[in-house]
């Protein structure tokens, strides 16, 4: 079964540092997402990305966040200057082109745990 | 986007059928209903999706009444490994790119 791969699995960083989280989506998927989950809380939408541009973003996704697909395969989330409250699990997800059974099924990676000290 | 409401938690015993209901009073004509399962420290995993009536797959059934303002996920004969958080999502499956998770239902299966 195809998988979404995320790296690193865990990153510890100092407050104010830049962090890049990486995702390798399933190869024929076209819609990409980042979600985060603070420990013990619900899964929160950050941003969606299609056709090399942001489609939707939440209020969480402020100017310190950015996403890109630099080489047509990897999908990255950059946090420019991390804060303590950015500590969370970050999940990458993707979906197939619309149409067909189970359209819109989100395929999630295993997550990258970010700890900001 | 339709907001969803689910019970915060449920307990069940092994071998029982579990039904988790989700309310989505503002569901739109184009919206589908999708359920996900999440284990601790893992990404959510798709369980089932439906638009109306009943959908069944190898792990669950999804019941959707005619007015589509609610849906019920049915897990037959649960085991300890079904202990997880279950999320109901409502949204169009094309043309929108913002799938919002609610607080979910924490299911605990007891021996």
mmCIF file with all atom_site columns, C-alpha atoms in Angstrom:
data_model
loop_
_atom_site.group_PDB
_atom_site.id
_atom_site.type_symbol
_atom_site.label_atom_id
_atom_site.label_alt_id
_atom_site.label_comp_id
_atom_site.label_asym_id
_atom_site.label_entity_id
_atom_site.label_seq_id
_atom_site.pdbx_PDB_ins_code
_atom_site.Cartn_x
_atom_site.Cartn_y
_atom_site.Cartn_z
_atom_site.occupancy
_atom_site.B_iso_or_equiv
_atom_site.pdbx_formal_charge
_atom_site.auth_seq_id
_atom_site.auth_comp_id
_atom_site.auth_asym_id
_atom_site.auth_atom_id
_atom_site.pdbx_PDB_model_num
ATOM 1   C CA . UNK A 1 1   ? 0.000   0.000  0.000  1.00 0.00 ? 1   UNK A CA 1
ATOM 2   C CA . UNK A 1 2   ? 1.428   3.411  -0.932 1.00 0.00 ? 2   UNK A CA 1
ATOM 3   C CA . UNK A 1 3   ? 2.549   5.564  1.949  1.00 0.00 ? 3   UNK A CA 1
ATOM 4   C CA . UNK A 1 4   ? 3.141   9.149  2.864  1.00 0.00 ? 4   UNK A CA 1
ATOM 5   C CA . UNK A 1 5   ? 6.638   9.508  4.305  1.00 0.00 ? 5   UNK A CA 1
ATOM 6   C CA . UNK A 1 6   ? 7.608   12.250 6.720  1.00 0.00 ? 6   UNK A CA 1
ATOM 7   C CA . UNK A 1 7   ? 11.003  13.305 8.023  1.00 0.00 ? 7   UNK A CA 1
ATOM 8   C CA . UNK A 1 8   ? 12.275  13.856 10.596 1.00 0.00 ? 8   UNK A CA 1
ATOM 9   C CA . UNK A 1 9   ? 10.222  11.727 12.924 1.00 0.00 ? 9   UNK A CA 1
ATOM 10  C CA . UNK A 1 10  ? 11.285  13.912 15.839 1.00 0.00 ? 10  UNK A CA 1
ATOM 11  C CA . UNK A 1 11  ? 13.077  17.237 15.938 1.00 0.00 ? 11  UNK A CA 1
ATOM 12  C CA . UNK A 1 12  ? 14.156  19.218 18.955 1.00 0.00 ? 12  UNK A CA 1
ATOM 13  C CA . UNK A 1 13  ? 14.981  22.871 18.381 1.00 0.00 ? 13  UNK A CA 1
ATOM 14  C CA . UNK A 1 14  ? 15.616  26.052 20.267 1.00 0.00 ? 14  UNK A CA 1
ATOM 15  C CA . UNK A 1 15  ? 13.070  28.820 20.280 1.00 0.00 ? 15  UNK A CA 1
ATOM 16  C CA . UNK A 1 16  ? 13.666  31.228 17.403 1.00 0.00 ? 16  UNK A CA 1
ATOM 17  C CA . UNK A 1 17  ? 15.275  28.662 15.144 1.00 0.00 ? 17  UNK A CA 1
ATOM 18  C CA . UNK A 1 18  ? 14.013  27.744 11.706 1.00 0.00 ? 18  UNK A CA 1
ATOM 19  C CA . UNK A 1 19  ? 12.628  24.266 11.131 1.00 0.00 ? 19  UNK A CA 1
ATOM 20  C CA . UNK A 1 20  ? 11.802  22.472 7.901  1.00 0.00 ? 20  UNK A CA 1
ATOM 21  C CA . UNK A 1 21  ? 9.569   19.436 7.969  1.00 0.00 ? 21  UNK A CA 1
ATOM 22  C CA . UNK A 1 22  ? 9.522   17.241 4.898  1.00 0.00 ? 22  UNK A CA 1
ATOM 23  C CA . UNK A 1 23  ? 6.949   15.002 3.314  1.00 0.00 ? 23  UNK A CA 1
ATOM 24  C CA . UNK A 1 24  ? 7.065   12.662 0.355  1.00 0.00 ? 24  UNK A CA 1
ATOM 25  C CA . UNK A 1 25  ? 3.470   12.301 -0.821 1.00 0.00 ? 25  UNK A CA 1
ATOM 26  C CA . UNK A 1 26  ? 1.972   9.350  -2.647 1.00 0.00 ? 26  UNK A CA 1
ATOM 27  C CA . UNK A 1 27  ? 3.082   9.687  -6.235 1.00 0.00 ? 27  UNK A CA 1
ATOM 28  C CA . UNK A 1 28  ? -0.208  10.217 -8.073 1.00 0.00 ? 28  UNK A CA 1
ATOM 29  C CA . UNK A 1 29  ? -1.762  12.487 -5.494 1.00 0.00 ? 29  UNK A CA 1
ATOM 30  C CA . UNK A 1 30  ? -2.293  16.116 -6.319 1.00 0.00 ? 30  UNK A CA 1
ATOM 31  C CA . UNK A 1 31  ? -3.689  17.776 -3.198 1.00 0.00 ? 31  UNK A CA 1
ATOM 32  C CA . UNK A 1 32  ? -1.434  18.278 -0.205 1.00 0.00 ? 32  UNK A CA 1
ATOM 33  C CA . UNK A 1 33  ? -2.098  19.323 3.365  1.00 0.00 ? 33  UNK A CA 1
ATOM 34  C CA . UNK A 1 34  ? -0.368  20.050 6.624  1.00 0.00 ? 34  UNK A CA 1
ATOM 35  C CA . UNK A 1 35  ? -2.076  19.482 9.931  1.00 0.00 ? 35  UNK A CA 1
ATOM 36  C CA . UNK A 1 36  ? -0.778  19.765 13.444 1.00 0.00 ? 36  UNK A CA 1
ATOM 37  C CA . UNK A 1 37  ? -1.806  18.190 16.708 1.00 0.00 ? 37  UNK A CA 1
ATOM 38  C CA . UNK A 1 38  ? -0.741  19.567 20.048 1.00 0.00 ? 38  UNK A CA 1
ATOM 39  C CA . UNK A 1 39  ? -0.427  16.796 22.611 1.00 0.00 ? 39  UNK A CA 1
ATOM 40  C CA . UNK A 1 40  ? -3.834  15.709 23.840 1.00 0.00 ? 40  UNK A CA 1
ATOM 41  C CA . UNK A 1 41  ? -5.719  18.009 21.493 1.00 0.00 ? 41  UNK A CA 1
ATOM 42  C CA . UNK A 1 42  ? -7.512  17.630 18.198 1.00 0.00 ? 42  UNK A CA 1
ATOM 43  C CA . UNK A 1 43  ? -6.018  17.559 14.721 1.00 0.00 ? 43  UNK A CA 1
ATOM 44  C CA . UNK A 1 44  ? -5.858  21.135 13.415 1.00 0.00 ? 44  UNK A CA 1
ATOM 45  C CA . UNK A 1 45  ? -5.830  22.151 9.757  1.00 0.00 ? 45  UNK A CA 1
ATOM 46  C CA . UNK A 1 46  ? -2.934  24.397 8.766  1.00 0.00 ? 46  UNK A CA 1
ATOM 47  C CA . UNK A 1 47  ? -2.834  24.647 4.997  1.00 0.00 ? 47  UNK A CA 1
ATOM 48  C CA . UNK A 1 48  ? -3.787  22.982 1.730  1.00 0.00 ? 48  UNK A CA 1
ATOM 49  C CA . UNK A 1 49  ? -1.764  23.139 -1.455 1.00 0.00 ? 49  UNK A CA 1
ATOM 50  C CA . UNK A 1 50  ? -2.649  22.398 -5.047 1.00 0.00 ? 50  UNK A CA 1
ATOM 51  C CA . UNK A 1 51  ? -1.027  23.185 -8.355 1.00 0.00 ? 51  UNK A CA 1
ATOM 52  C CA . UNK A 1 52  ? 1.968   24.759 -6.634 1.00 0.00 ? 52  UNK A CA 1
ATOM 53  C CA . UNK A 1 53  ? 0.020   27.253 -4.634 1.00 0.00 ? 53  UNK A CA 1
ATOM 54  C CA . UNK A 1 54  ? -1.826  27.516 -1.354 1.00 0.00 ? 54  UNK A CA 1
ATOM 55  C CA . UNK A 1 55  ? -5.536  26.758 -1.713 1.00 0.00 ? 55  UNK A CA 1
ATOM 56  C CA . UNK A 1 56  ? -6.681  27.350 1.846  1.00 0.00 ? 56  UNK A CA 1
ATOM 57  C CA . UNK A 1 57  ? -5.012  28.221 5.112  1.00 0.00 ? 57  UNK A CA 1
ATOM 58  C CA . UNK A 1 58  ? -6.133  28.532 8.690  1.00 0.00 ? 58  UNK A CA 1
ATOM 59  C CA . UNK A 1 59  ? -5.588  31.368 11.108 1.00 0.00 ? 59  UNK A CA 1
ATOM 60  C CA . UNK A 1 60  ? -2.796  29.313 12.646 1.00 0.00 ? 60  UNK A CA 1
ATOM 61  C CA . UNK A 1 61  ? -0.841  29.492 9.392  1.00 0.00 ? 61  UNK A CA 1
ATOM 62  C CA . UNK A 1 62  ? 0.599   32.963 9.866  1.00 0.00 ? 62  UNK A CA 1
ATOM 63  C CA . UNK A 1 63  ? 3.628   34.636 8.317  1.00 0.00 ? 63  UNK A CA 1
ATOM 64  C CA . UNK A 1 64  ? 6.086   32.425 10.148 1.00 0.00 ? 64  UNK A CA 1
ATOM 65  C CA . UNK A 1 65  ? 4.831   29.400 8.215  1.00 0.00 ? 65  UNK A CA 1
ATOM 66  C CA . UNK A 1 66  ? 5.432   28.606 4.565  1.00 0.00 ? 66  UNK A CA 1
ATOM 67  C CA . UNK A 1 67  ? 4.992   25.612 2.306  1.00 0.00 ? 67  UNK A CA 1
ATOM 68  C CA . UNK A 1 68  ? 6.512   24.628 -0.971 1.00 0.00 ? 68  UNK A CA 1
ATOM 69  C CA . UNK A 1 69  ? 7.049   21.731 -3.296 1.00 0.00 ? 69  UNK A CA 1
ATOM 70  C CA . UNK A 1 70  ? 10.586  22.511 -4.397 1.00 0.00 ? 70  UNK A CA 1
ATOM 71  C CA . UNK A 1 71  ? 11.334  19.567 -6.661 1.00 0.00 ? 71  UNK A CA 1
ATOM 72  C CA . UNK A 1 72  ? 7.925   18.268 -7.686 1.00 0.00 ? 72  UNK A CA 1
ATOM 73  C CA . UNK A 1 73  ? 8.026   15.431 -5.186 1.00 0.00 ? 73  UNK A CA 1
ATOM 74  C CA . UNK A 1 74  ? 8.835   16.634 -1.672 1.00 0.00 ? 74  UNK A CA 1
ATOM 75  C CA . UNK A 1 75  ? 6.356   18.847 0.109  1.00 0.00 ? 75  UNK A CA 1
ATOM 76  C CA . UNK A 1 76  ? 7.809   20.958 2.903  1.00 0.00 ? 76  UNK A CA 1
ATOM 77  C CA . UNK A 1 77  ? 6.559   22.997 5.821  1.00 0.00 ? 77  UNK A CA 1
ATOM 78  C CA . UNK A 1 78  ? 8.904   25.701 7.088  1.00 0.00 ? 78  UNK A CA 1
ATOM 79  C CA . UNK A 1 79  ? 8.548   27.433 10.403 1.00 0.00 ? 79  UNK A CA 1
ATOM 80  C CA . UNK A 1 80  ? 10.746  30.506 10.270 1.00 0.00 ? 80  UNK A CA 1
ATOM 81  C CA . UNK A 1 81  ? 11.184  31.358 13.923 1.00 0.00 ? 81  UNK A CA 1
ATOM 82  C CA . UNK A 1 82  ? 9.844   28.680 16.211 1.00 0.00 ? 82  UNK A CA 1
ATOM 83  C CA . UNK A 1 83  ? 7.965   29.447 19.394 1.00 0.00 ? 83  UNK A CA 1
ATOM 84  C CA . UNK A 1 84  ? 7.310   27.261 22.388 1.00 0.00 ? 84  UNK A CA 1
ATOM 85  C CA . UNK A 1 85  ? 3.675   26.881 21.332 1.00 0.00 ? 85  UNK A CA 1
ATOM 86  C CA . UNK A 1 86  ? 4.749   25.381 18.002 1.00 0.00 ? 86  UNK A CA 1
ATOM 87  C CA . UNK A 1 87  ? 5.601   22.173 19.836 1.00 0.00 ? 87  UNK A CA 1
ATOM 88  C CA . UNK A 1 88  ? 3.267   19.609 18.314 1.00 0.00 ? 88  UNK A CA 1
ATOM 89  C CA . UNK A 1 89  ? 3.007   16.665 15.980 1.00 0.00 ? 89  UNK A CA 1
ATOM 90  C CA . UNK A 1 90  ? 2.857   17.830 12.380 1.00 0.00 ? 90  UNK A CA 1
ATOM 91  C CA . UNK A 1 91  ? 1.095   15.613 9.874  1.00 0.00 ? 91  UNK A CA 1
ATOM 92  C CA . UNK A 1 92  ? 1.340   15.745 6.136  1.00 0.00 ? 92  UNK A CA 1
ATOM 93  C CA . UNK A 1 93  ? -1.623  14.424 4.162  1.00 0.00 ? 93  UNK A CA 1
ATOM 94  C CA . UNK A 1 94  ? -2.646  14.095 0.540  1.00 0.00 ? 94  UNK A CA 1
ATOM 95  C CA . UNK A 1 95  ? -5.606  13.132 -1.583 1.00 0.00 ? 95  UNK A CA 1
ATOM 96  C CA . UNK A 1 96  ? -6.126  11.833 -5.083 1.00 0.00 ? 96  UNK A CA 1
ATOM 97  C CA . UNK A 1 97  ? -7.651  13.811 -7.884 1.00 0.00 ? 97  UNK A CA 1
ATOM 98  C CA . UNK A 1 98  ? -11.377 14.139 -7.213 1.00 0.00 ? 98  UNK A CA 1
ATOM 99  C CA . UNK A 1 99  ? -13.625 11.438 -8.588 1.00 0.00 ? 99  UNK A CA 1
ATOM 100 C CA . UNK A 1 100 ? -14.197 7.762  -7.955 1.00 0.00 ? 100 UNK A CA 1
ATOM 101 C CA . UNK A 1 101 ? -14.917 5.852  -4.758 1.00 0.00 ? 101 UNK A CA 1
ATOM 102 C CA . UNK A 1 102 ? -13.681 7.293  -1.492 1.00 0.00 ? 102 UNK A CA 1
ATOM 103 C CA . UNK A 1 103 ? -12.788 10.503 -3.237 1.00 0.00 ? 103 UNK A CA 1
ATOM 104 C CA . UNK A 1 104 ? -11.263 12.940 -0.864 1.00 0.00 ? 104 UNK A CA 1
ATOM 105 C CA . UNK A 1 105 ? -9.777  10.266 1.377  1.00 0.00 ? 105 UNK A CA 1
ATOM 106 C CA . UNK A 1 106 ? -6.898  11.862 3.232  1.00 0.00 ? 106 UNK A CA 1
ATOM 107 C CA . UNK A 1 107 ? -3.767  9.738  3.410  1.00 0.00 ? 107 UNK A CA 1
ATOM 108 C CA . UNK A 1 108 ? -1.689  10.796 6.400  1.00 0.00 ? 108 UNK A CA 1
ATOM 109 C CA . UNK A 1 109 ? 1.949   10.325 7.167  1.00 0.00 ? 109 UNK A CA 1
ATOM 110 C CA . UNK A 1 110 ? 3.146   9.139  10.553 1.00 0.00 ? 110 UNK A CA 1
ATOM 111 C CA . UNK A 1 111 ? 3.962   12.668 11.616 1.00 0.00 ? 111 UNK A CA 1
ATOM 112 C CA . UNK A 1 112 ? 6.952   14.727 12.685 1.00 0.00 ? 112 UNK A CA 1
ATOM 113 C CA . UNK A 1 113 ? 7.125   15.549 16.346 1.00 0.00 ? 113 UNK A CA 1
ATOM 114 C CA . UNK A 1 114 ? 8.511   19.026 16.928 1.00 0.00 ? 114 UNK A CA 1
ATOM 115 C CA . UNK A 1 115 ? 9.746   20.013 20.361 1.00 0.00 ? 115 UNK A CA 1
ATOM 116 C CA . UNK A 1 116 ? 10.681  23.651 20.872 1.00 0.00 ? 116 UNK A CA 1
ATOM 117 C CA . UNK A 1 117 ? 12.766  24.422 23.940 1.00 0.00 ? 117 UNK A CA 1
ATOM 118 C CA . UNK B 2 1   ? -18.084 24.081 6.054  1.00 0.00 ? 1   UNK B CA 1
ATOM 119 C CA . UNK B 2 2   ? -20.487 22.040 8.145  1.00 0.00 ? 2   UNK B CA 1
ATOM 120 C CA . UNK B 2 3   ? -19.607 21.831 11.813 1.00 0.00 ? 3   UNK B CA 1
ATOM 121 C CA . UNK B 2 4   ? -19.750 18.422 13.439 1.00 0.00 ? 4   UNK B CA 1
ATOM 122 C CA . UNK B 2 5   ? -20.681 17.380 16.955 1.00 0.00 ? 5   UNK B CA 1
ATOM 123 C CA . UNK B 2 6   ? -19.736 14.029 18.461 1.00 0.00 ? 6   UNK B CA 1
ATOM 124 C CA . UNK B 2 7   ? -19.734 12.557 21.967 1.00 0.00 ? 7   UNK B CA 1
ATOM 125 C CA . UNK B 2 8   ? -16.426 13.240 23.661 1.00 0.00 ? 8   UNK B CA 1
ATOM 126 C CA . UNK B 2 9   ? -15.937 9.684  24.848 1.00 0.00 ? 9   UNK B CA 1
ATOM 127 C CA . UNK B 2 10  ? -17.467 6.218  24.913 1.00 0.00 ? 10  UNK B CA 1
ATOM 128 C CA . UNK B 2 11  ? -16.665 2.973  26.659 1.00 0.00 ? 11  UNK B CA 1
ATOM 129 C CA . UNK B 2 12  ? -17.479 -0.467 25.338 1.00 0.00 ? 12  UNK B CA 1
ATOM 130 C CA . UNK B 2 13  ? -16.579 -4.075 25.949 1.00 0.00 ? 13  UNK B CA 1
ATOM 131 C CA . UNK B 2 14  ? -14.871 -6.482 23.633 1.00 0.00 ? 14  UNK B CA 1
ATOM 132 C CA . UNK B 2 15  ? -17.220 -8.224 21.239 1.00 0.00 ? 15  UNK B CA 1
ATOM 133 C CA . UNK B 2 16  ? -19.897 -5.553 21.393 1.00 0.00 ? 16  UNK B CA 1
ATOM 134 C CA . UNK B 2 17  ? -21.128 -3.428 18.540 1.00 0.00 ? 17  UNK B CA 1
ATOM 135 C CA . UNK B 2 18  ? -20.296 0.253  18.934 1.00 0.00 ? 18  UNK B CA 1
ATOM 136 C CA . UNK B 2 19  ? -22.271 3.048  17.338 1.00 0.00 ? 19  UNK B CA 1
ATOM 137 C CA . UNK B 2 20  ? -20.871 6.575  17.272 1.00 0.00 ? 20  UNK B CA 1
ATOM 138 C CA . UNK B 2 21  ? -23.186 9.306  16.075 1.00 0.00 ? 21  UNK B CA 1
ATOM 139 C CA . UNK B 2 22  ? -22.121 12.590 14.533 1.00 0.00 ? 22  UNK B CA 1
ATOM 140 C CA . UNK B 2 23  ? -24.402 15.589 14.099 1.00 0.00 ? 23  UNK B CA 1
ATOM 141 C CA . UNK B 2 24  ? -23.904 17.864 11.115 1.00 0.00 ? 24  UNK B CA 1
ATOM 142 C CA . UNK B 2 25  ? -27.014 19.996 10.855 1.00 0.00 ? 25  UNK B CA 1
ATOM 143 C CA . UNK B 2 26  ? -25.550 22.395 8.293  1.00 0.00 ? 26  UNK B CA 1
ATOM 144 C CA . UNK B 2 27  ? -24.391 19.783 5.812  1.00 0.00 ? 27  UNK B CA 1
ATOM 145 C CA . UNK B 2 28  ? -24.413 21.056 2.242  1.00 0.00 ? 28  UNK B CA 1
ATOM 146 C CA . UNK B 2 29  ? -25.653 19.278 -0.849 1.00 0.00 ? 29  UNK B CA 1
ATOM 147 C CA . UNK B 2 30  ? -22.130 18.556 -2.102 1.00 0.00 ? 30  UNK B CA 1
ATOM 148 C CA . UNK B 2 31  ? -20.775 17.367 1.237  1.00 0.00 ? 31  UNK B CA 1
ATOM 149 C CA . UNK B 2 32  ? -19.680 13.816 1.911  1.00 0.00 ? 32  UNK B CA 1
ATOM 150 C CA . UNK B 2 33  ? -19.298 12.303 5.363  1.00 0.00 ? 33  UNK B CA 1
ATOM 151 C CA . UNK B 2 34  ? -15.984 10.681 6.179  1.00 0.00 ? 34  UNK B CA 1
ATOM 152 C CA . UNK B 2 35  ? -14.798 8.935  9.337  1.00 0.00 ? 35  UNK B CA 1
ATOM 153 C CA . UNK B 2 36  ? -11.215 8.578  10.482 1.00 0.00 ? 36  UNK B CA 1
ATOM 154 C CA . UNK B 2 37  ? -9.546  6.605  13.247 1.00 0.00 ? 37  UNK B CA 1
ATOM 155 C CA . UNK B 2 38  ? -6.493  7.812  15.136 1.00 0.00 ? 38  UNK B CA 1
ATOM 156 C CA . UNK B 2 39  ? -4.233  5.885  17.474 1.00 0.00 ? 39  UNK B CA 1
ATOM 157 C CA . UNK B 2 40  ? -1.854  7.748  19.813 1.00 0.00 ? 40  UNK B CA 1
ATOM 158 C CA . UNK B 2 41  ? 1.163   9.254  18.058 1.00 0.00 ? 41  UNK B CA 1
ATOM 159 C CA . UNK B 2 42  ? -0.097  8.188  14.627 1.00 0.00 ? 42  UNK B CA 1
ATOM 160 C CA . UNK B 2 43  ? -1.752  10.009 11.771 1.00 0.00 ? 43  UNK B CA 1
ATOM 161 C CA . UNK B 2 44  ? -5.495  9.611  11.298 1.00 0.00 ? 44  UNK B CA 1
ATOM 162 C CA . UNK B 2 45  ? -6.533  6.732  9.095  1.00 0.00 ? 45  UNK B CA 1
ATOM 163 C CA . UNK B 2 46  ? -9.538  6.629  6.786  1.00 0.00 ? 46  UNK B CA 1
ATOM 164 C CA . UNK B 2 47  ? -12.306 4.262  7.835  1.00 0.00 ? 47  UNK B CA 1
ATOM 165 C CA . UNK B 2 48  ? -15.304 4.911  5.623  1.00 0.00 ? 48  UNK B CA 1
ATOM 166 C CA . UNK B 2 49  ? -17.027 7.544  3.532  1.00 0.00 ? 49  UNK B CA 1
ATOM 167 C CA . UNK B 2 50  ? -20.614 7.998  2.412  1.00 0.00 ? 50  UNK B CA 1
ATOM 168 C CA . UNK B 2 51  ? -23.113 10.416 0.952  1.00 0.00 ? 51  UNK B CA 1
ATOM 169 C CA . UNK B 2 52  ? -26.469 8.891  1.821  1.00 0.00 ? 52  UNK B CA 1
ATOM 170 C CA . UNK B 2 53  ? -28.169 5.706  3.072  1.00 0.00 ? 53  UNK B CA 1
ATOM 171 C CA . UNK B 2 54  ? -25.793 2.958  4.122  1.00 0.00 ? 54  UNK B CA 1
ATOM 172 C CA . UNK B 2 55  ? -22.217 2.154  3.260  1.00 0.00 ? 55  UNK B CA 1
ATOM 173 C CA . UNK B 2 56  ? -20.397 -0.935 4.457  1.00 0.00 ? 56  UNK B CA 1
ATOM 174 C CA . UNK B 2 57  ? -16.810 -2.035 4.114  1.00 0.00 ? 57  UNK B CA 1
ATOM 175 C CA . UNK B 2 58  ? -14.663 -4.665 5.769  1.00 0.00 ? 58  UNK B CA 1
ATOM 176 C CA . UNK B 2 59  ? -14.223 -2.704 8.987  1.00 0.00 ? 59  UNK B CA 1
ATOM 177 C CA . UNK B 2 60  ? -17.333 -0.600 9.539  1.00 0.00 ? 60  UNK B CA 1
ATOM 178 C CA . UNK B 2 61  ? -20.753 0.525  8.411  1.00 0.00 ? 61  UNK B CA 1
ATOM 179 C CA . UNK B 2 62  ? -21.950 4.070  7.992  1.00 0.00 ? 62  UNK B CA 1
ATOM 180 C CA . UNK B 2 63  ? -25.615 4.924  8.328  1.00 0.00 ? 63  UNK B CA 1
ATOM 181 C CA . UNK B 2 64  ? -26.877 8.225  6.965  1.00 0.00 ? 64  UNK B CA 1
ATOM 182 C CA . UNK B 2 65  ? -30.564 9.158  7.291  1.00 0.00 ? 65  UNK B CA 1
ATOM 183 C CA . UNK B 2 66  ? -32.468 10.808 4.483  1.00 0.00 ? 66  UNK B CA 1
ATOM 184 C CA . UNK B 2 67  ? -32.005 14.348 5.845  1.00 0.00 ? 67  UNK B CA 1
ATOM 185 C CA . UNK B 2 68  ? -28.226 13.757 6.170  1.00 0.00 ? 68  UNK B CA 1
ATOM 186 C CA . UNK B 2 69  ? -28.071 15.908 9.303  1.00 0.00 ? 69  UNK B CA 1
ATOM 187 C CA . UNK B 2 70  ? -26.388 13.126 11.215 1.00 0.00 ? 70  UNK B CA 1
ATOM 188 C CA . UNK B 2 71  ? -24.496 9.936  10.585 1.00 0.00 ? 71  UNK B CA 1
ATOM 189 C CA . UNK B 2 72  ? -23.629 6.868  12.634 1.00 0.00 ? 72  UNK B CA 1
ATOM 190 C CA . UNK B 2 73  ? -20.440 4.899  12.441 1.00 0.00 ? 73  UNK B CA 1
ATOM 191 C CA . UNK B 2 74  ? -21.004 1.292  13.433 1.00 0.00 ? 74  UNK B CA 1
ATOM 192 C CA . UNK B 2 75  ? -18.092 -0.906 14.486 1.00 0.00 ? 75  UNK B CA 1
ATOM 193 C CA . UNK B 2 76  ? -19.120 -4.567 14.742 1.00 0.00 ? 76  UNK B CA 1
ATOM 194 C CA . UNK B 2 77  ? -17.656 -6.705 17.526 1.00 0.00 ? 77  UNK B CA 1
ATOM 195 C CA . UNK B 2 78  ? -14.967 -4.333 18.748 1.00 0.00 ? 78  UNK B CA 1
ATOM 196 C CA . UNK B 2 79  ? -11.684 -5.541 20.174 1.00 0.00 ? 79  UNK B CA 1
ATOM 197 C CA . UNK B 2 80  ? -9.146  -3.897 22.457 1.00 0.00 ? 80  UNK B CA 1
ATOM 198 C CA . UNK B 2 81  ? -7.245  -2.718 19.383 1.00 0.00 ? 81  UNK B CA 1
ATOM 199 C CA . UNK B 2 82  ? -10.189 -0.553 18.369 1.00 0.00 ? 82  UNK B CA 1
ATOM 200 C CA . UNK B 2 83  ? -9.438  1.771  21.273 1.00 0.00 ? 83  UNK B CA 1
ATOM 201 C CA . UNK B 2 84  ? -8.775  5.048  19.474 1.00 0.00 ? 84  UNK B CA 1
ATOM 202 C CA . UNK B 2 85  ? -10.193 8.465  18.691 1.00 0.00 ? 85  UNK B CA 1
ATOM 203 C CA . UNK B 2 86  ? -12.795 8.521  15.926 1.00 0.00 ? 86  UNK B CA 1
ATOM 204 C CA . UNK B 2 87  ? -13.373 11.665 13.897 1.00 0.00 ? 87  UNK B CA 1
ATOM 205 C CA . UNK B 2 88  ? -16.303 12.580 11.696 1.00 0.00 ? 88  UNK B CA 1
ATOM 206 C CA . UNK B 2 89  ? -15.557 15.014 8.865  1.00 0.00 ? 89  UNK B CA 1
ATOM 207 C CA . UNK B 2 90  ? -18.013 16.663 6.547  1.00 0.00 ? 90  UNK B CA 1
ATOM 208 C CA . UNK B 2 91  ? -17.046 18.414 3.348  1.00 0.00 ? 91  UNK B CA 1
ATOM 209 C CA . UNK B 2 92  ? -17.131 18.410 -0.407 1.00 0.00 ? 92  UNK B CA 1
ATOM 210 C CA . UNK B 2 93  ? -14.668 16.018 -1.949 1.00 0.00 ? 93  UNK B CA 1
ATOM 211 C CA . UNK B 2 94  ? -13.752 18.190 -4.850 1.00 0.00 ? 94  UNK B CA 1
ATOM 212 C CA . UNK B 2 95  ? -13.339 21.900 -5.240 1.00 0.00 ? 95  UNK B CA 1
ATOM 213 C CA . UNK B 2 96  ? -12.536 22.470 -1.588 1.00 0.00 ? 96  UNK B CA 1
ATOM 214 C CA . UNK B 2 97  ? -9.262  21.830 0.109  1.00 0.00 ? 97  UNK B CA 1
ATOM 215 C CA . UNK B 2 98  ? -9.936  22.318 3.789  1.00 0.00 ? 98  UNK B CA 1
ATOM 216 C CA . UNK B 2 99  ? -10.900 19.233 5.733  1.00 0.00 ? 99  UNK B CA 1
ATOM 217 C CA . UNK B 2 100 ? -11.619 20.220 9.338  1.00 0.00 ? 100 UNK B CA 1
ATOM 218 C CA . UNK B 2 101 ? -11.394 17.737 12.179 1.00 0.00 ? 101 UNK B CA 1
ATOM 219 C CA . UNK B 2 102 ? -13.656 18.120 15.174 1.00 0.00 ? 102 UNK B CA 1
ATOM 220 C CA . UNK B 2 103 ? -12.809 17.034 18.686 1.00 0.00 ? 103 UNK B CA 1
ATOM 221 C CA . UNK B 2 104 ? -13.546 13.389 17.912 1.00 0.00 ? 104 UNK B CA 1
ATOM 222 C CA . UNK B 2 105 ? -14.883 10.584 20.080 1.00 0.00 ? 105 UNK B CA 1
ATOM 223 C CA . UNK B 2 106 ? -12.453 8.764  22.306 1.00 0.00 ? 106 UNK B CA 1
ATOM 224 C CA . UNK B 2 107 ? -13.509 5.119  22.308 1.00 0.00 ? 107 UNK B CA 1
ATOM 225 C CA . UNK B 2 108 ? -12.165 2.876  25.018 1.00 0.00 ? 108 UNK B CA 1
ATOM 226 C CA . UNK B 2 109 ? -12.727 -0.845 24.623 1.00 0.00 ? 109 UNK B CA 1
ATOM 227 C CA . UNK B 2 110 ? -12.563 -2.797 27.847 1.00 0.00 ? 110 UNK B CA 1
ATOM 228 C CA . UNK B 2 111 ? -11.788 -6.477 28.284 1.00 0.00 ? 111 UNK B CA 1
#
